[in-house]
DNA sequence: ACACGACCCTGTTCGC
DNA sequence: TGCGAACAGGGTCGTG
């Protein structure tokens, strides 16, 4: 589900109920997600105040007044929903308990923040705030695509000499942070580059042209509140709407939307994952 | 160092 | 309608 725009959307939805607010109690309903939850997590988090809520790539980082930072990754099916009676929380007031509600944060003021993840590909960890960026899960992640470090010089240098396809390269979190299957498909369509194209067979100028396109796609997706596939929701239960602007993702068989192209979108598999592209305008 | 496949787990959708 | 197969937005790990 969640690529960078969805995680950023969740973060923004959580800010009003979490940032600056004390966590009164935490219900930890199972010992593990994909890996074990942090030891004594409920005790370590309960009673602390959330000093700031940040995002790095697809990770949420909650800096706690205890000096620890809670890392949260949503995996494929993870969601975070706000419910309760806090000021400004009007939706989801009456949520049924779901068997995949694995961790529930009870906030001062009455809001409940529920982490729900049926597939349990998500993850949480607690680490010292001062070394959070060096956490093993974050240490090898590349630059933020919306930050200054991600520019044309960086991308062309980083991809130079790679033998893999451009699709795999952009999905590689060490190259650039936060892109997933959907947004890579969309970026490559806008760029007119086939997902099966080898990086080594792309001119430097074409690689460089990907940089502003990556930024545009992510920026637009965040502005739209992310993409809602299946039943994915924002923290307040609302649906994002960027999925309505997908140009290739999930559109196999449809006519390419690029003006004057007239091609047909096809779906192919690359290392077990679907790719969507228009063979007519993506080369 | 790099690239690829298998794997993690559950729910939903597709095809017969 | 029923049932198994295929598939799903994530990352990690081992292998060659």
PDB file of C-alpha atoms (C1' of nucleotides) in Angstrom:
ATOM      1  CA  UNK A   1       0.000   0.000   0.000  1.00  0.00           C
ATOM      2  CA  UNK A   2       1.935   2.814   1.321  1.00  0.00           C
ATOM      3  CA  UNK A   3       4.623   4.521  -0.632  1.00  0.00           C
ATOM      4  CA  UNK A   4       6.079   7.872   0.334  1.00  0.00           C
ATOM      5  CA  UNK A   5       2.963   9.968  -0.432  1.00  0.00           C
ATOM      6  CA  UNK A   6       0.721   7.684   1.586  1.00  0.00           C
ATOM      7  CA  UNK A   7       3.071   7.708   4.573  1.00  0.00           C
ATOM      8  CA  UNK A   8       3.372  11.484   4.377  1.00  0.00           C
ATOM      9  CA  UNK A   9      -0.416  11.714   4.244  1.00  0.00           C
ATOM     10  CA  UNK A  10      -0.709   9.521   7.329  1.00  0.00           C
ATOM     11  CA  UNK A  11       1.878  11.675   9.105  1.00  0.00           C
ATOM     12  CA  UNK A  12      -0.049  14.852   8.384  1.00  0.00           C
ATOM     13  CA  UNK A  13      -3.256  13.245   9.556  1.00  0.00           C
ATOM     14  CA  UNK A  14      -1.662  12.194  12.814  1.00  0.00           C
ATOM     15  CA  UNK A  15       0.016  15.513  13.602  1.00  0.00           C
ATOM     16  CA  UNK A  16      -3.000  17.198  15.213  1.00  0.00           C
ATOM     17  CA  UNK A  17      -3.680  14.338  17.596  1.00  0.00           C
ATOM     18  CA  UNK A  18      -0.124  13.203  18.303  1.00  0.00           C
ATOM     19  CA  UNK A  19       2.452  15.961  18.106  1.00  0.00           C
ATOM     20  CA  UNK A  20       2.853  17.626  21.472  1.00  0.00           C
ATOM     21  CA  UNK A  21       0.456  15.184  23.054  1.00  0.00           C
ATOM     22  CA  UNK A  22       1.078  12.650  25.789  1.00  0.00           C
ATOM     23  CA  UNK A  23       0.552   8.966  25.204  1.00  0.00           C
ATOM     24  CA  UNK A  24      -1.350   7.745  28.233  1.00  0.00           C
ATOM     25  CA  UNK A  25      -1.393   4.056  27.486  1.00  0.00           C
ATOM     26  CA  UNK A  26      -0.478   1.593  24.760  1.00  0.00           C
ATOM     27  CA  UNK A  27      -2.217  -1.683  24.052  1.00  0.00           C
ATOM     28  CA  UNK A  28       0.105  -4.165  22.397  1.00  0.00           C
ATOM     29  CA  UNK A  29      -2.127  -6.964  21.213  1.00  0.00           C
ATOM     30  CA  UNK A  30       0.475  -9.363  19.883  1.00  0.00           C
ATOM     31  CA  UNK A  31       4.205  -9.890  20.376  1.00  0.00           C
ATOM     32  CA  UNK A  32       5.259  -9.399  16.784  1.00  0.00           C
ATOM     33  CA  UNK A  33       4.501  -8.036  13.358  1.00  0.00           C
ATOM     34  CA  UNK A  34       6.942  -9.197  10.766  1.00  0.00           C
ATOM     35  CA  UNK A  35       9.588  -9.167  13.476  1.00  0.00           C
ATOM     36  CA  UNK A  36       9.201  -8.954  17.233  1.00  0.00           C
ATOM     37  CA  UNK A  37       7.885  -5.675  18.587  1.00  0.00           C
ATOM     38  CA  UNK A  38      10.345  -3.804  20.825  1.00  0.00           C
ATOM     39  CA  UNK A  39      10.854  -5.275  24.271  1.00  0.00           C
ATOM     40  CA  UNK A  40       8.604  -3.776  26.949  1.00  0.00           C
ATOM     41  CA  UNK A  41       7.188  -1.476  24.303  1.00  0.00           C
ATOM     42  CA  UNK A  42       4.039  -0.548  26.206  1.00  0.00           C
ATOM     43  CA  UNK A  43       5.977   0.488  29.317  1.00  0.00           C
ATOM     44  CA  UNK A  44       8.611   2.414  27.380  1.00  0.00           C
ATOM     45  CA  UNK A  45       6.070   4.419  25.417  1.00  0.00           C
ATOM     46  CA  UNK A  46       3.316   4.936  27.967  1.00  0.00           C
ATOM     47  CA  UNK A  47       3.494   8.292  29.714  1.00  0.00           C
ATOM     48  CA  UNK A  48       5.811   9.910  27.183  1.00  0.00           C
ATOM     49  CA  UNK A  49       4.960  12.925  25.076  1.00  0.00           C
ATOM     50  CA  UNK A  50       5.337  12.938  21.302  1.00  0.00           C
ATOM     51  CA  UNK A  51       7.776  15.778  20.698  1.00  0.00           C
ATOM     52  CA  UNK A  52       7.705  15.542  16.916  1.00  0.00           C
ATOM     53  CA  UNK A  53       6.390  13.234  14.247  1.00  0.00           C
ATOM     54  CA  UNK A  54       8.716  12.907  11.291  1.00  0.00           C
ATOM     55  CA  UNK A  55       8.968  10.862   8.127  1.00  0.00           C
ATOM     56  CA  UNK A  56      12.024   9.318   6.526  1.00  0.00           C
ATOM     57  CA  UNK A  57      11.314   7.460   3.308  1.00  0.00           C
ATOM     58  CA  UNK A  58       8.348   5.193   4.111  1.00  0.00           C
ATOM     59  CA  UNK A  59       9.055   5.255   7.847  1.00  0.00           C
ATOM     60  CA  UNK A  60       7.272   7.318  10.455  1.00  0.00           C
ATOM     61  CA  UNK A  61       9.425   8.483  13.360  1.00  0.00           C
ATOM     62  CA  UNK A  62       7.825   9.630  16.585  1.00  0.00           C
ATOM     63  CA  UNK A  63      10.367  11.352  18.819  1.00  0.00           C
ATOM     64  CA  UNK A  64       9.301  10.770  22.411  1.00  0.00           C
ATOM     65  CA  UNK A  65      10.067  12.839  25.507  1.00  0.00           C
ATOM     66  CA  UNK A  66      11.850   9.786  26.938  1.00  0.00           C
ATOM     67  CA  UNK A  67      14.696  10.264  24.451  1.00  0.00           C
ATOM     68  CA  UNK A  68      13.584   7.335  22.378  1.00  0.00           C
ATOM     69  CA  UNK A  69      12.111   7.382  18.885  1.00  0.00           C
ATOM     70  CA  UNK A  70       9.366   5.052  17.759  1.00  0.00           C
ATOM     71  CA  UNK A  71       9.899   3.823  14.197  1.00  0.00           C
ATOM     72  CA  UNK A  72       6.860   2.628  12.313  1.00  0.00           C
ATOM     73  CA  UNK A  73       6.707   1.019   8.896  1.00  0.00           C
ATOM     74  CA  UNK A  74       3.363   0.154   7.335  1.00  0.00           C
ATOM     75  CA  UNK A  75       4.575  -2.653   5.101  1.00  0.00           C
ATOM     76  CA  UNK A  76       2.055  -3.595   2.441  1.00  0.00           C
ATOM     77  CA  UNK A  77      -1.213  -3.553   4.314  1.00  0.00           C
ATOM     78  CA  UNK A  78      -0.545  -1.386   7.366  1.00  0.00           C
ATOM     79  CA  UNK A  79      -2.900   1.443   8.276  1.00  0.00           C
ATOM     80  CA  UNK A  80      -3.061   3.954  11.065  1.00  0.00           C
ATOM     81  CA  UNK A  81      -6.477   5.250  11.974  1.00  0.00           C
ATOM     82  CA  UNK A  82      -7.547   7.887  14.445  1.00  0.00           C
ATOM     83  CA  UNK A  83     -10.707   7.501  16.439  1.00  0.00           C
ATOM     84  CA  UNK A  84     -12.125   8.739  19.696  1.00  0.00           C
ATOM     85  CA  UNK A  85     -13.474  11.933  21.097  1.00  0.00           C
ATOM     86  CA  UNK A  86     -10.566  14.323  20.784  1.00  0.00           C
ATOM     87  CA  UNK A  87     -11.236  17.805  19.429  1.00  0.00           C
ATOM     88  CA  UNK A  88     -11.226  17.692  15.664  1.00  0.00           C
ATOM     89  CA  UNK A  89     -11.798  13.952  15.483  1.00  0.00           C
ATOM     90  CA  UNK A  90     -15.246  13.613  14.061  1.00  0.00           C
ATOM     91  CA  UNK A  91     -14.935  10.610  11.825  1.00  0.00           C
ATOM     92  CA  UNK A  92     -14.418   7.030  12.849  1.00  0.00           C
ATOM     93  CA  UNK A  93     -15.876   7.819  16.199  1.00  0.00           C
ATOM     94  CA  UNK A  94     -17.380   4.409  16.529  1.00  0.00           C
ATOM     95  CA  UNK A  95     -14.834   1.947  15.231  1.00  0.00           C
ATOM     96  CA  UNK A  96     -15.290  -1.722  15.796  1.00  0.00           C
ATOM     97  CA  UNK A  97     -12.298  -3.540  17.147  1.00  0.00           C
ATOM     98  CA  UNK A  98     -10.675  -5.496  14.373  1.00  0.00           C
ATOM     99  CA  UNK A  99      -8.582  -8.604  14.905  1.00  0.00           C
ATOM    100  CA  UNK A 100      -5.753  -6.919  13.026  1.00  0.00           C
ATOM    101  CA  UNK A 101      -5.621  -3.935  15.366  1.00  0.00           C
ATOM    102  CA  UNK A 102      -2.178  -4.842  16.674  1.00  0.00           C
ATOM    103  CA  UNK A 103      -1.168  -1.722  18.581  1.00  0.00           C
ATOM    104  CA  UNK A 104      -3.419   1.000  19.994  1.00  0.00           C
ATOM    105  CA  UNK A 105      -2.128   4.307  21.387  1.00  0.00           C
ATOM    106  CA  UNK A 106      -4.444   6.067  23.834  1.00  0.00           C
ATOM    107  CA  UNK A 107      -3.672   9.775  23.689  1.00  0.00           C
ATOM    108  CA  UNK A 108      -4.254  12.372  26.325  1.00  0.00           C
ATOM    109  CA  UNK A 109      -7.414  14.203  25.358  1.00  0.00           C
ATOM    110  CA  UNK A 110      -9.214  11.099  24.163  1.00  0.00           C
ATOM    111  CA  UNK A 111      -7.904  10.248  20.713  1.00  0.00           C
ATOM    112  CA  UNK A 112      -7.084   6.650  19.888  1.00  0.00           C
ATOM    113  CA  UNK A 113      -4.436   5.881  17.280  1.00  0.00           C
ATOM    114  CA  UNK A 114      -4.731   2.354  15.970  1.00  0.00           C
ATOM    115  CA  UNK A 115      -2.134   0.452  13.956  1.00  0.00           C
ATOM    116  CA  UNK A 116      -3.908  -2.167  11.856  1.00  0.00           C
ATOM    117  CA  UNK A 117      -2.040  -4.547   9.558  1.00  0.00           C
ATOM    118  CA  UNK A 118      -3.611  -7.759   8.258  1.00  0.00           C
ATOM    119  CA  UNK A 119      -0.524  -9.070   6.498  1.00  0.00           C
ATOM    120  CA  UNK A 120       1.817  -8.014   9.276  1.00  0.00           C
ATOM    121  CA  UNK A 121       4.551  -6.950   6.870  1.00  0.00           C
ATOM    122  CA  UNK A 122       4.812  -3.791   8.918  1.00  0.00           C
ATOM    123  CA  UNK A 123       7.388  -3.121  11.608  1.00  0.00           C
ATOM    124  CA  UNK A 124       7.973  -1.073  14.732  1.00  0.00           C
ATOM    125  CA  UNK A 125      11.105  -0.393  16.700  1.00  0.00           C
ATOM    126  CA  UNK A 126      12.225   1.834  19.555  1.00  0.00           C
ATOM    127  CA  UNK A 127      15.666   3.405  19.370  1.00  0.00           C
ATOM    128  CA  UNK A 128      17.582   6.277  20.949  1.00  0.00           C
ATOM    129  CA  UNK A 129      16.530   9.468  19.173  1.00  0.00           C
ATOM    130  CA  UNK A 130      20.111  10.638  18.762  1.00  0.00           C
ATOM    131  CA  UNK A 131      20.993   7.589  16.706  1.00  0.00           C
ATOM    132  CA  UNK A 132      17.660   7.025  14.984  1.00  0.00           C
ATOM    133  CA  UNK A 133      18.975   8.044  11.571  1.00  0.00           C
ATOM    134  CA  UNK A 134      21.670   5.411  11.868  1.00  0.00           C
ATOM    135  CA  UNK A 135      19.198   2.655  12.641  1.00  0.00           C
ATOM    136  CA  UNK A 136      19.910  -0.378  10.496  1.00  0.00           C
ATOM    137  CA  UNK A 137      16.577   0.031   8.725  1.00  0.00           C
ATOM    138  CA  UNK A 138      17.365   3.628   7.786  1.00  0.00           C
ATOM    139  CA  UNK A 139      21.126   3.622   7.410  1.00  0.00           C
ATOM    140  CA  UNK A 140      21.294   2.468   3.797  1.00  0.00           C
ATOM    141  CA  UNK A 141      18.340   4.418   2.456  1.00  0.00           C
ATOM    142  CA  UNK A 142      19.090   6.957  -0.251  1.00  0.00           C
ATOM    143  CA  UNK A 143      18.191  10.651  -0.343  1.00  0.00           C
ATOM    144  CA  UNK A 144      14.677  11.957   0.076  1.00  0.00           C
ATOM    145  CA  UNK A 145      13.298  12.552  -3.420  1.00  0.00           C
ATOM    146  CA  UNK A 146      11.786  15.874  -2.404  1.00  0.00           C
ATOM    147  CA  UNK A 147      14.988  17.086  -0.759  1.00  0.00           C
ATOM    148  CA  UNK A 148      17.966  18.941  -2.189  1.00  0.00           C
ATOM    149  CA  UNK A 149      20.308  15.956  -2.176  1.00  0.00           C
ATOM    150  CA  UNK A 150      18.284  14.270  -4.896  1.00  0.00           C
ATOM    151  CA  UNK A 151      19.290  16.057  -8.048  1.00  0.00           C
ATOM    152  CA  UNK A 152      20.376  15.360 -11.609  1.00  0.00           C
ATOM    153  CA  UNK A 153      24.052  15.030 -10.764  1.00  0.00           C
ATOM    154  CA  UNK A 154      23.329  12.625  -7.927  1.00  0.00           C
ATOM    155  CA  UNK A 155      21.063  10.356  -9.957  1.00  0.00           C
ATOM    156  CA  UNK A 156      23.237  10.132 -13.042  1.00  0.00           C
ATOM    157  CA  UNK A 157      26.305   9.418 -10.897  1.00  0.00           C
ATOM    158  CA  UNK A 158      24.546   6.861  -8.769  1.00  0.00           C
ATOM    159  CA  UNK A 159      23.114   4.929 -11.692  1.00  0.00           C
ATOM    160  CA  UNK A 160      26.276   5.009 -13.736  1.00  0.00           C
ATOM    161  CA  UNK A 161      27.569   1.515 -14.310  1.00  0.00           C
ATOM    162  CA  UNK A 162      24.466  -0.254 -13.070  1.00  0.00           C
ATOM    163  CA  UNK A 163      23.407  -3.258 -15.097  1.00  0.00           C
ATOM    164  CA  UNK A 164      19.854  -3.436 -13.862  1.00  0.00           C
ATOM    165  CA  UNK A 165      16.661  -2.053 -15.367  1.00  0.00           C
ATOM    166  CA  UNK A 166      15.483   1.462 -14.661  1.00  0.00           C
ATOM    167  CA  UNK A 167      12.407   0.061 -12.910  1.00  0.00           C
ATOM    168  CA  UNK A 168      14.515  -1.950 -10.469  1.00  0.00           C
ATOM    169  CA  UNK A 169      16.893   0.954  -9.976  1.00  0.00           C
ATOM    170  CA  UNK A 170      14.157   3.395  -8.989  1.00  0.00           C
ATOM    171  CA  UNK A 171      12.597   0.815  -6.686  1.00  0.00           C
ATOM    172  CA  UNK A 172      15.968   0.352  -4.986  1.00  0.00           C
ATOM    173  CA  UNK A 173      15.657   2.283  -1.732  1.00  0.00           C
ATOM    174  CA  UNK A 174      19.426   2.871  -1.672  1.00  0.00           C
ATOM    175  CA  UNK A 175      19.137   4.921  -4.847  1.00  0.00           C
ATOM    176  CA  UNK A 176      16.234   7.093  -3.803  1.00  0.00           C
ATOM    177  CA  UNK A 177      13.922   6.868  -0.813  1.00  0.00           C
ATOM    178  CA  UNK A 178      10.239   6.154  -0.827  1.00  0.00           C
ATOM    179  CA  UNK A 179       9.343   5.082  -4.344  1.00  0.00           C
ATOM    180  CA  UNK A 180       7.289   1.917  -4.733  1.00  0.00           C
ATOM    181  CA  UNK A 181       5.729  -0.005  -7.566  1.00  0.00           C
ATOM    182  CA  UNK A 182       2.913   2.414  -8.358  1.00  0.00           C
ATOM    183  CA  UNK A 183       4.857   5.631  -8.452  1.00  0.00           C
ATOM    184  CA  UNK A 184       7.750   4.140 -10.393  1.00  0.00           C
ATOM    185  CA  UNK A 185       5.290   3.014 -13.063  1.00  0.00           C
ATOM    186  CA  UNK A 186       3.805   6.493 -13.191  1.00  0.00           C
ATOM    187  CA  UNK A 187       7.178   8.219 -13.288  1.00  0.00           C
ATOM    188  CA  UNK A 188       8.418   6.066 -16.146  1.00  0.00           C
ATOM    189  CA  UNK A 189       5.303   6.708 -18.190  1.00  0.00           C
ATOM    190  CA  UNK A 190       5.637  10.447 -17.802  1.00  0.00           C
ATOM    191  CA  UNK A 191       9.302  10.157 -18.724  1.00  0.00           C
ATOM    192  CA  UNK A 192       8.612   8.006 -21.779  1.00  0.00           C
ATOM    193  CA  UNK A 193      11.012   5.338 -20.545  1.00  0.00           C
ATOM    194  CA  UNK A 194      10.220   1.629 -20.676  1.00  0.00           C
ATOM    195  CA  UNK A 195      10.452  -0.128 -17.297  1.00  0.00           C
ATOM    196  CA  UNK A 196      12.522  -2.882 -18.896  1.00  0.00           C
ATOM    197  CA  UNK A 197      15.115  -0.453 -20.204  1.00  0.00           C
ATOM    198  CA  UNK A 198      18.607  -1.109 -18.915  1.00  0.00           C
ATOM    199  CA  UNK A 199      20.110   1.824 -17.057  1.00  0.00           C
ATOM    200  CA  UNK A 200      23.292   1.352 -19.049  1.00  0.00           C
ATOM    201  CA  UNK A 201      21.334   1.958 -22.245  1.00  0.00           C
ATOM    202  CA  UNK A 202      19.845   5.257 -21.123  1.00  0.00           C
ATOM    203  CA  UNK A 203      21.570   8.497 -22.020  1.00  0.00           C
ATOM    204  CA  UNK A 204      22.607  10.606 -19.031  1.00  0.00           C
ATOM    205  CA  UNK A 205      20.188  13.293 -20.101  1.00  0.00           C
ATOM    206  CA  UNK A 206      17.255  10.911 -19.962  1.00  0.00           C
ATOM    207  CA  UNK A 207      18.244   9.739 -16.488  1.00  0.00           C
ATOM    208  CA  UNK A 208      18.524  13.338 -15.385  1.00  0.00           C
ATOM    209  CA  UNK A 209      15.063  14.056 -16.766  1.00  0.00           C
ATOM    210  CA  UNK A 210      13.629  11.592 -14.271  1.00  0.00           C
ATOM    211  CA  UNK A 211      14.497  13.821 -11.317  1.00  0.00           C
ATOM    212  CA  UNK A 212      11.885  16.552 -11.788  1.00  0.00           C
ATOM    213  CA  UNK A 213       9.322  13.938 -12.833  1.00  0.00           C
ATOM    214  CA  UNK A 214       9.837  11.972  -9.618  1.00  0.00           C
ATOM    215  CA  UNK A 215       9.369  15.190  -7.687  1.00  0.00           C
ATOM    216  CA  UNK A 216       6.244  16.162  -9.618  1.00  0.00           C
ATOM    217  CA  UNK A 217       4.545  12.797  -9.229  1.00  0.00           C
ATOM    218  CA  UNK A 218       5.220  12.618  -5.499  1.00  0.00           C
ATOM    219  CA  UNK A 219       4.295  16.224  -4.921  1.00  0.00           C
ATOM    220  CA  UNK A 220       1.008  15.817  -6.763  1.00  0.00           C
ATOM    221  CA  UNK A 221       0.246  12.566  -4.950  1.00  0.00           C
ATOM    222  CA  UNK A 222       0.831  14.148  -1.541  1.00  0.00           C
ATOM    223  CA  UNK A 223      -1.360  17.085  -2.489  1.00  0.00           C
ATOM    224  CA  UNK A 224      -4.087  14.601  -3.425  1.00  0.00           C
ATOM    225  CA  UNK A 225      -3.831  12.833  -0.072  1.00  0.00           C
ATOM    226  CA  UNK A 226      -2.087   9.798  -1.502  1.00  0.00           C
ATOM    227  CA  UNK A 227      -3.616   6.953  -3.428  1.00  0.00           C
ATOM    228  CA  UNK A 228      -6.368   4.760  -2.073  1.00  0.00           C
ATOM    229  CA  UNK A 229      -6.191   1.272  -3.476  1.00  0.00           C
ATOM    230  CA  UNK A 230      -8.395  -1.417  -2.079  1.00  0.00           C
ATOM    231  CA  UNK A 231      -9.534  -0.080   1.263  1.00  0.00           C
ATOM    232  CA  UNK A 232      -6.550   2.052   2.130  1.00  0.00           C
ATOM    233  CA  UNK A 233      -7.504   5.183   4.047  1.00  0.00           C
ATOM    234  CA  UNK A 234      -5.908   8.281   5.402  1.00  0.00           C
ATOM    235  CA  UNK A 235      -5.608   8.622   9.161  1.00  0.00           C
ATOM    236  CA  UNK A 236      -8.964  10.365   9.363  1.00  0.00           C
ATOM    237  CA  UNK A 237     -10.659   7.639   7.345  1.00  0.00           C
ATOM    238  CA  UNK A 238     -10.909   9.722   4.190  1.00  0.00           C
ATOM    239  CA  UNK A 239      -9.851   8.346   0.846  1.00  0.00           C
ATOM    240  CA  UNK A 240      -6.943   9.838  -1.046  1.00  0.00           C
ATOM    241  CA  UNK A 241      -7.703  10.481  -4.662  1.00  0.00           C
ATOM    242  CA  UNK A 242      -4.415  10.379  -6.548  1.00  0.00           C
ATOM    243  CA  UNK A 243      -5.357   6.937  -7.880  1.00  0.00           C
ATOM    244  CA  UNK A 244      -7.815   8.679 -10.185  1.00  0.00           C
ATOM    245  CA  UNK A 245      -4.881  10.326 -11.919  1.00  0.00           C
ATOM    246  CA  UNK A 246      -2.901   7.135 -12.544  1.00  0.00           C
ATOM    247  CA  UNK A 247      -1.890   7.103 -16.168  1.00  0.00           C
ATOM    248  CA  UNK A 248      -0.719   3.522 -16.449  1.00  0.00           C
ATOM    249  CA  UNK A 249      -0.975   1.739 -13.102  1.00  0.00           C
ATOM    250  CA  UNK A 250      -3.863  -0.736 -13.205  1.00  0.00           C
ATOM    251  CA  UNK A 251      -4.850   0.408 -16.703  1.00  0.00           C
ATOM    252  CA  UNK A 252      -3.727  -2.556 -18.768  1.00  0.00           C
ATOM    253  CA  UNK A 253      -5.764  -2.865 -21.948  1.00  0.00           C
ATOM    254  CA  UNK A 254      -6.748   0.791 -21.917  1.00  0.00           C
ATOM    255  CA  UNK A 255      -5.660   3.356 -24.465  1.00  0.00           C
ATOM    256  CA  UNK A 256      -2.636   5.392 -23.460  1.00  0.00           C
ATOM    257  CA  UNK A 257      -3.700   8.782 -22.119  1.00  0.00           C
ATOM    258  CA  UNK A 258      -0.729  10.598 -23.601  1.00  0.00           C
ATOM    259  CA  UNK A 259      -2.090  12.973 -26.228  1.00  0.00           C
ATOM    260  CA  UNK A 260      -1.536  11.675 -29.734  1.00  0.00           C
ATOM    261  CA  UNK A 261       0.014   8.414 -28.591  1.00  0.00           C
ATOM    262  CA  UNK A 262      -2.807   6.005 -29.270  1.00  0.00           C
ATOM    263  CA  UNK A 263      -0.919   3.074 -27.747  1.00  0.00           C
ATOM    264  CA  UNK A 264      -2.351   0.470 -25.420  1.00  0.00           C
ATOM    265  CA  UNK A 265      -1.187  -0.020 -21.857  1.00  0.00           C
ATOM    266  CA  UNK A 266       0.184  -3.461 -21.129  1.00  0.00           C
ATOM    267  CA  UNK A 267       0.892  -5.242 -17.906  1.00  0.00           C
ATOM    268  CA  UNK A 268       4.075  -7.238 -17.590  1.00  0.00           C
ATOM    269  CA  UNK A 269       5.880  -8.936 -14.750  1.00  0.00           C
ATOM    270  CA  UNK A 270       9.335  -7.934 -13.613  1.00  0.00           C
ATOM    271  CA  UNK A 271      10.874 -10.060 -10.891  1.00  0.00           C
ATOM    272  CA  UNK A 272       7.499 -11.109  -9.641  1.00  0.00           C
ATOM    273  CA  UNK A 273       6.015  -7.626  -9.579  1.00  0.00           C
ATOM    274  CA  UNK A 274       3.602  -6.051 -12.029  1.00  0.00           C
ATOM    275  CA  UNK A 275       4.694  -3.311 -14.347  1.00  0.00           C
ATOM    276  CA  UNK A 276       2.329  -1.221 -16.394  1.00  0.00           C
ATOM    277  CA  UNK A 277       3.531   0.738 -19.379  1.00  0.00           C
ATOM    278  CA  UNK A 278       2.677   1.873 -22.894  1.00  0.00           C
ATOM    279  CA  UNK A 279       5.021   0.244 -25.411  1.00  0.00           C
ATOM    280  CA  UNK A 280       4.140   2.942 -27.913  1.00  0.00           C
ATOM    281  CA  UNK A 281       5.465   5.979 -26.054  1.00  0.00           C
ATOM    282  CA  UNK A 282       7.768   4.353 -23.509  1.00  0.00           C
ATOM    283  CA  UNK A 283      11.046   3.211 -24.995  1.00  0.00           C
TER     284      UNK A 283
ATOM    285  C1'  DA B   1      29.410  -5.343  -5.169  1.00  0.00           C
ATOM    286  C1'  DC B   2      25.528  -6.495  -7.393  1.00  0.00           C
ATOM    287  C1'  DA B   3      21.298  -8.767  -9.020  1.00  0.00           C
ATOM    288  C1'  DC B   4      17.812 -11.989  -8.460  1.00  0.00           C
ATOM    289  C1'  DG B   5      14.565 -15.191  -6.346  1.00  0.00           C
ATOM    290  C1'  DA B   6      12.399 -16.917  -2.242  1.00  0.00           C
ATOM    291  C1'  DC B   7      10.158 -15.654   1.643  1.00  0.00           C
ATOM    292  C1'  DC B   8       7.305 -13.276   5.267  1.00  0.00           C
ATOM    293  C1'  DC B   9       1.220 -13.438   6.027  1.00  0.00           C
ATOM    294  C1'  DT B  10      -3.554 -12.560   5.099  1.00  0.00           C
ATOM    295  C1'  DG B  11      -7.283 -10.955   2.331  1.00  0.00           C
ATOM    296  C1'  DT B  12      -9.379 -10.271  -2.064  1.00  0.00           C
ATOM    297  C1'  DT B  13     -10.110 -11.176  -6.766  1.00  0.00           C
ATOM    298  C1'  DC B  14     -10.029 -14.117 -10.777  1.00  0.00           C
ATOM    299  C1'  DG B  15     -10.940 -18.153 -13.539  1.00  0.00           C
ATOM    300  C1'  DC B  16     -12.824 -22.626 -14.090  1.00  0.00           C
TER     301       DC B  16
ATOM    302  C1'  DT C   1     -22.123 -20.675  -6.207  1.00  0.00           C
ATOM    303  C1'  DG C   2     -17.744 -22.883  -4.795  1.00  0.00           C
ATOM    304  C1'  DC C   3     -13.013 -23.484  -4.653  1.00  0.00           C
ATOM    305  C1'  DG C   4      -8.165 -23.156  -5.527  1.00  0.00           C
ATOM    306  C1'  DA C   5      -4.829 -20.110  -7.821  1.00  0.00           C
ATOM    307  C1'  DA C   6      -3.020 -15.848  -8.444  1.00  0.00           C
ATOM    308  C1'  DC C   7      -2.119 -11.517  -6.881  1.00  0.00           C
ATOM    309  C1'  DA C   8      -1.438  -7.337  -3.760  1.00  0.00           C
ATOM    310  C1'  DG C   9       1.247  -0.953  -2.579  1.00  0.00           C
ATOM    311  C1'  DG C  10       6.621  -3.544   1.551  1.00  0.00           C
ATOM    312  C1'  DG C  11      11.492  -5.100   2.797  1.00  0.00           C
ATOM    313  C1'  DT C  12      15.080  -8.903   4.162  1.00  0.00           C
ATOM    314  C1'  DC C  13      17.972 -12.513   3.367  1.00  0.00           C
ATOM    315  C1'  DG C  14      20.692 -15.947   1.031  1.00  0.00           C
ATOM    316  C1'  DT C  15      22.795 -17.358  -3.175  1.00  0.00           C
ATOM    317  C1'  DG C  16      25.495 -17.168  -7.357  1.00  0.00           C
TER     318       DG C  16
END
